[in-house]
Amino acid sequence: MKRMMITGLAAALTLAASTAAFAQDKKTIAFVVNGPSDFWKIMEAAVARAQTELPDFDLQFRYPERADAAVQRRMMDDLVAAGIDAIAVSVVDPPTSTDAINTVAAEIPFFTFDSDATQSDRIAYIGSSNTQLGKMAGELMKTAMEGKDGKCMGFVGLPGADNAKERINGYNEAVAGTGLELIDVRGDDIDQTRARANVDDVLVANPEVNCMVGFYSYNPPRMYEALRDAGKLGEVTVVAFDEDPITLGAVAEGSFAGTVVQQPYEWGYQGAHLIADFLNGDKSKIPADGIMIIEGLTLTQDNVKQFEEDFKKKLSGG
């Protein structure tokens, strides 16, 4: 009996100590991306910078082992169980994830970035207008093709994600009636090997293709490698997305017509501050429509070098 009383007292003391420690803990915000891509390194750098300015918060940046809605949902559940205070997610498959998002959103503030889930109970989306980015890519292709007809092939990671669908729709809207036809879009589930194989297959099976669009950050580098190895760099007009170093180099040397870049650094930096303010009770910065748009940029040979210099400074913490 004495041993039981001592054990009970120890448990009570432990619980009291852990409760006190929890009360002193920093508020935790987790950013969950959509897959293991280098694209996210610049946003991760921005979150790290924001961390130095938000000492009362613990900012976490999480990568799933693969681009899979079930994996992402498991990560969200684990983070909630661990006691985080807010979460921001680039949603892998919004239509099938809405119920899971709403379950989490009933527990903690839920935000999205990059890929939205418009039908969910998320508080706000932070990122690009992917439709506008697609239109910018279409305008870039029209300029590069100089009025010529084109049989174009698209490459993307997650065809079902809102960001992919919106970019493709925006692109098609911009090139409508110009003789530039996006004949197909090949998905790869953010698998680098498949991304490269998709381009190789098109070069063999579709010799009529004379233009290509890489809709996700890692697609253009795999396109560059495939075209280089096939001896077709410069023969196929390429419009890219995002700022992978291989992509920027291809634009600088003239192998790609250009690239449309988002500003994931601002997603991370502004997003961290927005969510921290929200948790501190300041909701004034949340847009009335729940959409916080960070404008994209079009890069060509004329401005890519300056962008690349600024990009490297941000990655190094400058």
PDB file of N, CA and C in Angstrom, residues 69-152:
ATOM      1  N   ALA A  69      -0.827  11.580 -50.455  1.00  0.00           N
ATOM      2  CA  ALA A  69      -1.821  12.205 -49.585  1.00  0.00           C
ATOM      3  C   ALA A  69      -1.949  11.470 -48.249  1.00  0.00           C
ATOM      4  N   ALA A  70      -1.875  10.143 -48.284  1.00  0.00           N
ATOM      5  CA  ALA A  70      -2.001   9.372 -47.052  1.00  0.00           C
ATOM      6  C   ALA A  70      -0.821   9.633 -46.123  1.00  0.00           C
ATOM      7  N   VAL A  71       0.374   9.734 -46.691  1.00  0.00           N
ATOM      8  CA  VAL A  71       1.565  10.039 -45.889  1.00  0.00           C
ATOM      9  C   VAL A  71       1.430  11.424 -45.264  1.00  0.00           C
ATOM     10  N   GLN A  72       0.964  12.388 -46.061  1.00  0.00           N
ATOM     11  CA  GLN A  72       0.799  13.742 -45.545  1.00  0.00           C
ATOM     12  C   GLN A  72      -0.248  13.794 -44.433  1.00  0.00           C
ATOM     13  N   ARG A  73      -1.333  13.069 -44.604  1.00  0.00           N
ATOM     14  CA  ARG A  73      -2.367  13.040 -43.566  1.00  0.00           C
ATOM     15  C   ARG A  73      -1.828  12.432 -42.272  1.00  0.00           C
ATOM     16  N   ARG A  74      -1.015  11.395 -42.401  1.00  0.00           N
ATOM     17  CA  ARG A  74      -0.420  10.782 -41.209  1.00  0.00           C
ATOM     18  C   ARG A  74       0.496  11.776 -40.490  1.00  0.00           C
ATOM     19  N   MET A  75       1.277  12.539 -41.277  1.00  0.00           N
ATOM     20  CA  MET A  75       2.143  13.547 -40.679  1.00  0.00           C
ATOM     21  C   MET A  75       1.330  14.588 -39.919  1.00  0.00           C
ATOM     22  N   MET A  76       0.231  15.037 -40.512  1.00  0.00           N
ATOM     23  CA  MET A  76      -0.620  16.021 -39.847  1.00  0.00           C
ATOM     24  C   MET A  76      -1.156  15.467 -38.532  1.00  0.00           C
ATOM     25  N   ASP A  77      -1.641  14.232 -38.549  1.00  0.00           N
ATOM     26  CA  ASP A  77      -2.176  13.616 -37.337  1.00  0.00           C
ATOM     27  C   ASP A  77      -1.099  13.503 -36.261  1.00  0.00           C
ATOM     28  N   ASP A  78       0.104  13.114 -36.671  1.00  0.00           N
ATOM     29  CA  ASP A  78       1.201  12.969 -35.708  1.00  0.00           C
ATOM     30  C   ASP A  78       1.571  14.309 -35.093  1.00  0.00           C
ATOM     31  N   LEU A  79       1.566  15.354 -35.900  1.00  0.00           N
ATOM     32  CA  LEU A  79       1.914  16.678 -35.386  1.00  0.00           C
ATOM     33  C   LEU A  79       0.866  17.189 -34.406  1.00  0.00           C
ATOM     34  N   VAL A  80      -0.395  16.954 -34.716  1.00  0.00           N
ATOM     35  CA  VAL A  80      -1.466  17.347 -33.793  1.00  0.00           C
ATOM     36  C   VAL A  80      -1.328  16.577 -32.478  1.00  0.00           C
ATOM     37  N   ALA A  81      -1.060  15.287 -32.589  1.00  0.00           N
ATOM     38  CA  ALA A  81      -0.898  14.468 -31.382  1.00  0.00           C
ATOM     39  C   ALA A  81       0.286  14.934 -30.546  1.00  0.00           C
ATOM     40  N   ALA A  82       1.309  15.487 -31.211  1.00  0.00           N
ATOM     41  CA  ALA A  82       2.497  15.973 -30.507  1.00  0.00           C
ATOM     42  C   ALA A  82       2.269  17.320 -29.843  1.00  0.00           C
ATOM     43  N   GLY A  83       1.125  17.967 -30.139  1.00  0.00           N
ATOM     44  CA  GLY A  83       0.777  19.192 -29.448  1.00  0.00           C
ATOM     45  C   GLY A  83       1.160  20.485 -30.131  1.00  0.00           C
ATOM     46  N   ILE A  84       1.324  20.469 -31.469  1.00  0.00           N
ATOM     47  CA  ILE A  84       1.634  21.726 -32.151  1.00  0.00           C
ATOM     48  C   ILE A  84       0.455  22.683 -32.046  1.00  0.00           C
ATOM     49  N   ASP A  85       0.746  23.962 -32.252  1.00  0.00           N
ATOM     50  CA  ASP A  85      -0.280  24.990 -32.070  1.00  0.00           C
ATOM     51  C   ASP A  85      -0.922  25.450 -33.374  1.00  0.00           C
ATOM     52  N   ALA A  86      -0.222  25.295 -34.502  1.00  0.00           N
ATOM     53  CA  ALA A  86      -0.776  25.661 -35.811  1.00  0.00           C
ATOM     54  C   ALA A  86       0.006  24.913 -36.875  1.00  0.00           C
ATOM     55  N   ILE A  87      -0.615  24.744 -38.040  1.00  0.00           N
ATOM     56  CA  ILE A  87       0.019  23.998 -39.121  1.00  0.00           C
ATOM     57  C   ILE A  87      -0.268  24.677 -40.457  1.00  0.00           C
ATOM     58  N   ALA A  88       0.712  24.626 -41.342  1.00  0.00           N
ATOM     59  CA  ALA A  88       0.544  25.120 -42.711  1.00  0.00           C
ATOM     60  C   ALA A  88       0.993  24.008 -43.652  1.00  0.00           C
ATOM     61  N   VAL A  89       0.205  23.737 -44.691  1.00  0.00           N
ATOM     62  CA  VAL A  89       0.427  22.564 -45.533  1.00  0.00           C
ATOM     63  C   VAL A  89       0.304  22.918 -47.009  1.00  0.00           C
ATOM     64  N   SER A  90       1.216  22.385 -47.821  1.00  0.00           N
ATOM     65  CA  SER A  90       1.034  22.369 -49.267  1.00  0.00           C
ATOM     66  C   SER A  90       0.315  21.068 -49.595  1.00  0.00           C
ATOM     67  N   VAL A  91      -0.965  21.152 -49.872  1.00  0.00           N
ATOM     68  CA  VAL A  91      -1.840  19.973 -49.899  1.00  0.00           C
ATOM     69  C   VAL A  91      -1.590  19.133 -51.152  1.00  0.00           C
ATOM     70  N   VAL A  92      -1.308  17.859 -50.948  1.00  0.00           N
ATOM     71  CA  VAL A  92      -0.996  16.958 -52.064  1.00  0.00           C
ATOM     72  C   VAL A  92      -2.206  16.721 -52.948  1.00  0.00           C
ATOM     73  N   ASP A  93      -3.322  16.371 -52.377  1.00  0.00           N
ATOM     74  CA  ASP A  93      -4.519  16.027 -53.165  1.00  0.00           C
ATOM     75  C   ASP A  93      -5.743  16.621 -52.481  1.00  0.00           C
ATOM     76  N   PRO A  94      -6.057  17.891 -52.761  1.00  0.00           N
ATOM     77  CA  PRO A  94      -7.133  18.572 -52.039  1.00  0.00           C
ATOM     78  C   PRO A  94      -8.476  17.839 -52.031  1.00  0.00           C
ATOM     79  N   PRO A  95      -8.955  17.311 -53.171  1.00  0.00           N
ATOM     80  CA  PRO A  95     -10.284  16.677 -53.143  1.00  0.00           C
ATOM     81  C   PRO A  95     -10.396  15.516 -52.157  1.00  0.00           C
ATOM     82  N   THR A  96      -9.327  14.737 -52.015  1.00  0.00           N
ATOM     83  CA  THR A  96      -9.392  13.584 -51.121  1.00  0.00           C
ATOM     84  C   THR A  96      -8.900  13.918 -49.714  1.00  0.00           C
ATOM     85  N   SER A  97      -8.383  15.123 -49.520  1.00  0.00           N
ATOM     86  CA  SER A  97      -7.797  15.495 -48.224  1.00  0.00           C
ATOM     87  C   SER A  97      -8.684  16.432 -47.413  1.00  0.00           C
ATOM     88  N   THR A  98      -9.775  16.894 -47.990  1.00  0.00           N
ATOM     89  CA  THR A  98     -10.589  17.910 -47.322  1.00  0.00           C
ATOM     90  C   THR A  98     -11.096  17.451 -45.959  1.00  0.00           C
ATOM     91  N   ASP A  99     -11.604  16.228 -45.866  1.00  0.00           N
ATOM     92  CA  ASP A  99     -12.117  15.738 -44.582  1.00  0.00           C
ATOM     93  C   ASP A  99     -11.008  15.672 -43.540  1.00  0.00           C
ATOM     94  N   ALA A 100      -9.826  15.210 -43.961  1.00  0.00           N
ATOM     95  CA  ALA A 100      -8.701  15.119 -43.029  1.00  0.00           C
ATOM     96  C   ALA A 100      -8.262  16.504 -42.574  1.00  0.00           C
ATOM     97  N   ILE A 101      -8.251  17.454 -43.515  1.00  0.00           N
ATOM     98  CA  ILE A 101      -7.889  18.831 -43.169  1.00  0.00           C
ATOM     99  C   ILE A 101      -8.888  19.397 -42.162  1.00  0.00           C
ATOM    100  N   ASN A 102     -10.163  19.177 -42.402  1.00  0.00           N
ATOM    101  CA  ASN A 102     -11.192  19.708 -41.508  1.00  0.00           C
ATOM    102  C   ASN A 102     -11.103  19.104 -40.104  1.00  0.00           C
ATOM    103  N   THR A 103     -10.699  17.846 -40.034  1.00  0.00           N
ATOM    104  CA  THR A 103     -10.501  17.210 -38.731  1.00  0.00           C
ATOM    105  C   THR A 103      -9.386  17.912 -37.960  1.00  0.00           C
ATOM    106  N   VAL A 104      -8.286  18.198 -38.667  1.00  0.00           N
ATOM    107  CA  VAL A 104      -7.170  18.908 -38.028  1.00  0.00           C
ATOM    108  C   VAL A 104      -7.573  20.343 -37.699  1.00  0.00           C
ATOM    109  N   ALA A 105      -8.270  20.997 -38.645  1.00  0.00           N
ATOM    110  CA  ALA A 105      -8.666  22.395 -38.459  1.00  0.00           C
ATOM    111  C   ALA A 105      -9.620  22.573 -37.288  1.00  0.00           C
ATOM    112  N   ALA A 106     -10.319  21.513 -36.897  1.00  0.00           N
ATOM    113  CA  ALA A 106     -11.189  21.583 -35.721  1.00  0.00           C
ATOM    114  C   ALA A 106     -10.380  21.588 -34.429  1.00  0.00           C
ATOM    115  N   GLU A 107      -9.099  21.182 -34.540  1.00  0.00           N
ATOM    116  CA  GLU A 107      -8.228  21.111 -33.362  1.00  0.00           C
ATOM    117  C   GLU A 107      -7.311  22.320 -33.239  1.00  0.00           C
ATOM    118  N   ILE A 108      -6.718  22.733 -34.360  1.00  0.00           N
ATOM    119  CA  ILE A 108      -5.729  23.818 -34.356  1.00  0.00           C
ATOM    120  C   ILE A 108      -5.908  24.674 -35.612  1.00  0.00           C
ATOM    121  N   PRO A 109      -5.410  25.913 -35.611  1.00  0.00           N
ATOM    122  CA  PRO A 109      -5.475  26.742 -36.823  1.00  0.00           C
ATOM    123  C   PRO A 109      -4.740  26.078 -37.980  1.00  0.00           C
ATOM    124  N   PHE A 110      -5.389  26.030 -39.136  1.00  0.00           N
ATOM    125  CA  PHE A 110      -4.866  25.348 -40.320  1.00  0.00           C
ATOM    126  C   PHE A 110      -4.719  26.358 -41.467  1.00  0.00           C
ATOM    127  N   PHE A 111      -3.539  26.404 -42.054  1.00  0.00           N
ATOM    128  CA  PHE A 111      -3.251  27.281 -43.185  1.00  0.00           C
ATOM    129  C   PHE A 111      -2.742  26.430 -44.346  1.00  0.00           C
ATOM    130  N   THR A 112      -2.869  26.948 -45.560  1.00  0.00           N
ATOM    131  CA  THR A 112      -2.288  26.275 -46.722  1.00  0.00           C
ATOM    132  C   THR A 112      -1.314  27.218 -47.421  1.00  0.00           C
ATOM    133  N   PHE A 113      -0.374  26.625 -48.163  1.00  0.00           N
ATOM    134  CA  PHE A 113       0.516  27.396 -49.026  1.00  0.00           C
ATOM    135  C   PHE A 113       0.801  26.575 -50.273  1.00  0.00           C
ATOM    136  N   ASP A 114       1.144  27.243 -51.356  1.00  0.00           N
ATOM    137  CA  ASP A 114       1.502  26.597 -52.629  1.00  0.00           C
ATOM    138  C   ASP A 114       0.325  25.885 -53.281  1.00  0.00           C
ATOM    139  N   SER A 115      -0.241  24.883 -52.636  1.00  0.00           N
ATOM    140  CA  SER A 115      -1.405  24.156 -53.154  1.00  0.00           C
ATOM    141  C   SER A 115      -2.529  24.277 -52.134  1.00  0.00           C
ATOM    142  N   ASP A 116      -3.601  24.961 -52.526  1.00  0.00           N
ATOM    143  CA  ASP A 116      -4.686  25.282 -51.607  1.00  0.00           C
ATOM    144  C   ASP A 116      -5.690  24.132 -51.522  1.00  0.00           C
ATOM    145  N   ALA A 117      -6.538  24.219 -50.533  1.00  0.00           N
ATOM    146  CA  ALA A 117      -7.690  23.317 -50.405  1.00  0.00           C
ATOM    147  C   ALA A 117      -8.891  24.215 -50.159  1.00  0.00           C
ATOM    148  N   THR A 118      -9.449  24.734 -51.232  1.00  0.00           N
ATOM    149  CA  THR A 118     -10.437  25.812 -51.144  1.00  0.00           C
ATOM    150  C   THR A 118     -11.736  25.392 -50.474  1.00  0.00           C
ATOM    151  N   GLN A 119     -12.044  24.108 -50.508  1.00  0.00           N
ATOM    152  CA  GLN A 119     -13.306  23.642 -49.913  1.00  0.00           C
ATOM    153  C   GLN A 119     -13.157  23.275 -48.443  1.00  0.00           C
ATOM    154  N   SER A 120     -11.969  23.443 -47.904  1.00  0.00           N
ATOM    155  CA  SER A 120     -11.714  23.048 -46.523  1.00  0.00           C
ATOM    156  C   SER A 120     -11.946  24.211 -45.561  1.00  0.00           C
ATOM    157  N   ASP A 121     -11.731  23.943 -44.283  1.00  0.00           N
ATOM    158  CA  ASP A 121     -11.884  24.953 -43.242  1.00  0.00           C
ATOM    159  C   ASP A 121     -10.560  25.653 -42.924  1.00  0.00           C
ATOM    160  N   ARG A 122      -9.660  25.676 -43.862  1.00  0.00           N
ATOM    161  CA  ARG A 122      -8.394  26.372 -43.626  1.00  0.00           C
ATOM    162  C   ARG A 122      -8.653  27.861 -43.415  1.00  0.00           C
ATOM    163  N   ILE A 123      -7.781  28.512 -42.682  1.00  0.00           N
ATOM    164  CA  ILE A 123      -7.967  29.924 -42.357  1.00  0.00           C
ATOM    165  C   ILE A 123      -7.544  30.808 -43.514  1.00  0.00           C
ATOM    166  N   ALA A 124      -6.393  30.497 -44.118  1.00  0.00           N
ATOM    167  CA  ALA A 124      -5.903  31.321 -45.228  1.00  0.00           C
ATOM    168  C   ALA A 124      -4.932  30.526 -46.080  1.00  0.00           C
ATOM    169  N   TYR A 125      -4.833  30.928 -47.327  1.00  0.00           N
ATOM    170  CA  TYR A 125      -3.851  30.394 -48.280  1.00  0.00           C
ATOM    171  C   TYR A 125      -2.780  31.451 -48.510  1.00  0.00           C
ATOM    172  N   ILE A 126      -1.519  31.039 -48.482  1.00  0.00           N
ATOM    173  CA  ILE A 126      -0.377  31.919 -48.720  1.00  0.00           C
ATOM    174  C   ILE A 126       0.395  31.363 -49.906  1.00  0.00           C
ATOM    175  N   GLY A 127       0.487  32.124 -50.984  1.00  0.00           N
ATOM    176  CA  GLY A 127       1.223  31.602 -52.134  1.00  0.00           C
ATOM    177  C   GLY A 127       0.909  32.358 -53.399  1.00  0.00           C
ATOM    178  N   SER A 128       1.120  31.695 -54.505  1.00  0.00           N
ATOM    179  CA  SER A 128       0.919  32.298 -55.810  1.00  0.00           C
ATOM    180  C   SER A 128      -0.523  32.131 -56.267  1.00  0.00           C
ATOM    181  N   SER A 129      -0.895  32.933 -57.269  1.00  0.00           N
ATOM    182  CA  SER A 129      -2.068  32.619 -58.062  1.00  0.00           C
ATOM    183  C   SER A 129      -1.575  31.690 -59.161  1.00  0.00           C
ATOM    184  N   ASN A 130      -1.825  30.418 -59.010  1.00  0.00           N
ATOM    185  CA  ASN A 130      -1.281  29.462 -59.970  1.00  0.00           C
ATOM    186  C   ASN A 130      -1.893  29.634 -61.354  1.00  0.00           C
ATOM    187  N   THR A 131      -3.120  30.106 -61.407  1.00  0.00           N
ATOM    188  CA  THR A 131      -3.716  30.411 -62.709  1.00  0.00           C
ATOM    189  C   THR A 131      -2.924  31.518 -63.395  1.00  0.00           C
ATOM    190  N   GLN A 132      -2.577  32.551 -62.643  1.00  0.00           N
ATOM    191  CA  GLN A 132      -1.800  33.648 -63.218  1.00  0.00           C
ATOM    192  C   GLN A 132      -0.417  33.179 -63.633  1.00  0.00           C
ATOM    193  N   LEU A 133       0.207  32.325 -62.841  1.00  0.00           N
ATOM    194  CA  LEU A 133       1.512  31.781 -63.223  1.00  0.00           C
ATOM    195  C   LEU A 133       1.415  31.020 -64.542  1.00  0.00           C
ATOM    196  N   GLY A 134       0.345  30.236 -64.691  1.00  0.00           N
ATOM    197  CA  GLY A 134       0.147  29.504 -65.941  1.00  0.00           C
ATOM    198  C   GLY A 134      -0.003  30.443 -67.123  1.00  0.00           C
ATOM    199  N   LYS A 135      -0.744  31.536 -66.918  1.00  0.00           N
ATOM    200  CA  LYS A 135      -0.894  32.520 -67.992  1.00  0.00           C
ATOM    201  C   LYS A 135       0.455  33.146 -68.350  1.00  0.00           C
ATOM    202  N   MET A 136       1.274  33.422 -67.342  1.00  0.00           N
ATOM    203  CA  MET A 136       2.601  33.986 -67.595  1.00  0.00           C
ATOM    204  C   MET A 136       3.458  33.020 -68.414  1.00  0.00           C
ATOM    205  N   ALA A 137       3.336  31.720 -68.100  1.00  0.00           N
ATOM    206  CA  ALA A 137       4.079  30.719 -68.871  1.00  0.00           C
ATOM    207  C   ALA A 137       3.580  30.665 -70.311  1.00  0.00           C
ATOM    208  N   GLY A 138       2.263  30.773 -70.489  1.00  0.00           N
ATOM    209  CA  GLY A 138       1.708  30.780 -71.840  1.00  0.00           C
ATOM    210  C   GLY A 138       2.175  31.978 -72.642  1.00  0.00           C
ATOM    211  N   GLU A 139       2.208  33.151 -72.012  1.00  0.00           N
ATOM    212  CA  GLU A 139       2.699  34.354 -72.694  1.00  0.00           C
ATOM    213  C   GLU A 139       4.164  34.199 -73.072  1.00  0.00           C
ATOM    214  N   LEU A 140       4.927  33.598 -72.192  1.00  0.00           N
ATOM    215  CA  LEU A 140       6.344  33.363 -72.477  1.00  0.00           C
ATOM    216  C   LEU A 140       6.509  32.424 -73.665  1.00  0.00           C
ATOM    217  N   MET A 141       5.676  31.378 -73.725  1.00  0.00           N
ATOM    218  CA  MET A 141       5.752  30.447 -74.851  1.00  0.00           C
ATOM    219  C   MET A 141       5.347  31.135 -76.151  1.00  0.00           C
ATOM    220  N   LYS A 142       4.316  31.958 -76.122  1.00  0.00           N
ATOM    221  CA  LYS A 142       3.888  32.666 -77.336  1.00  0.00           C
ATOM    222  C   LYS A 142       5.012  33.546 -77.871  1.00  0.00           C
ATOM    223  N   THR A 143       5.680  34.250 -76.990  1.00  0.00           N
ATOM    224  CA  THR A 143       6.788  35.110 -77.411  1.00  0.00           C
ATOM    225  C   THR A 143       7.921  34.280 -77.994  1.00  0.00           C
ATOM    226  N   ALA A 144       8.246  33.180 -77.335  1.00  0.00           N
ATOM    227  CA  ALA A 144       9.372  32.352 -77.772  1.00  0.00           C
ATOM    228  C   ALA A 144       9.097  31.672 -79.111  1.00  0.00           C
ATOM    229  N   MET A 145       7.852  31.268 -79.351  1.00  0.00           N
ATOM    230  CA  MET A 145       7.524  30.554 -80.583  1.00  0.00           C
ATOM    231  C   MET A 145       7.316  31.497 -81.768  1.00  0.00           C
ATOM    232  N   GLU A 146       7.201  32.784 -81.513  1.00  0.00           N
ATOM    233  CA  GLU A 146       7.157  33.808 -82.566  1.00  0.00           C
ATOM    234  C   GLU A 146       6.121  33.512 -83.643  1.00  0.00           C
ATOM    235  N   GLY A 147       4.932  33.103 -83.223  1.00  0.00           N
ATOM    236  CA  GLY A 147       3.845  32.885 -84.169  1.00  0.00           C
ATOM    237  C   GLY A 147       3.817  31.520 -84.831  1.00  0.00           C
ATOM    238  N   LYS A 148       4.797  30.673 -84.545  1.00  0.00           N
ATOM    239  CA  LYS A 148       4.817  29.329 -85.131  1.00  0.00           C
ATOM    240  C   LYS A 148       3.828  28.422 -84.410  1.00  0.00           C
ATOM    241  N   ASP A 149       3.306  27.432 -85.145  1.00  0.00           N
ATOM    242  CA  ASP A 149       2.474  26.416 -84.509  1.00  0.00           C
ATOM    243  C   ASP A 149       3.351  25.535 -83.628  1.00  0.00           C
ATOM    244  N   GLY A 150       2.745  24.974 -82.590  1.00  0.00           N
ATOM    245  CA  GLY A 150       3.511  24.113 -81.703  1.00  0.00           C
ATOM    246  C   GLY A 150       2.716  22.947 -81.177  1.00  0.00           C
ATOM    247  N   LYS A 151       3.353  21.799 -81.149  1.00  0.00           N
ATOM    248  CA  LYS A 151       2.827  20.632 -80.455  1.00  0.00           C
ATOM    249  C   LYS A 151       3.619  20.525 -79.163  1.00  0.00           C
ATOM    250  N   CYS A 152       2.985  20.943 -78.065  1.00  0.00           N
ATOM    251  CA  CYS A 152       3.699  21.055 -76.793  1.00  0.00           C
ATOM    252  C   CYS A 152       3.336  19.902 -75.851  1.00  0.00           C
TER     253      CYS A 152
END
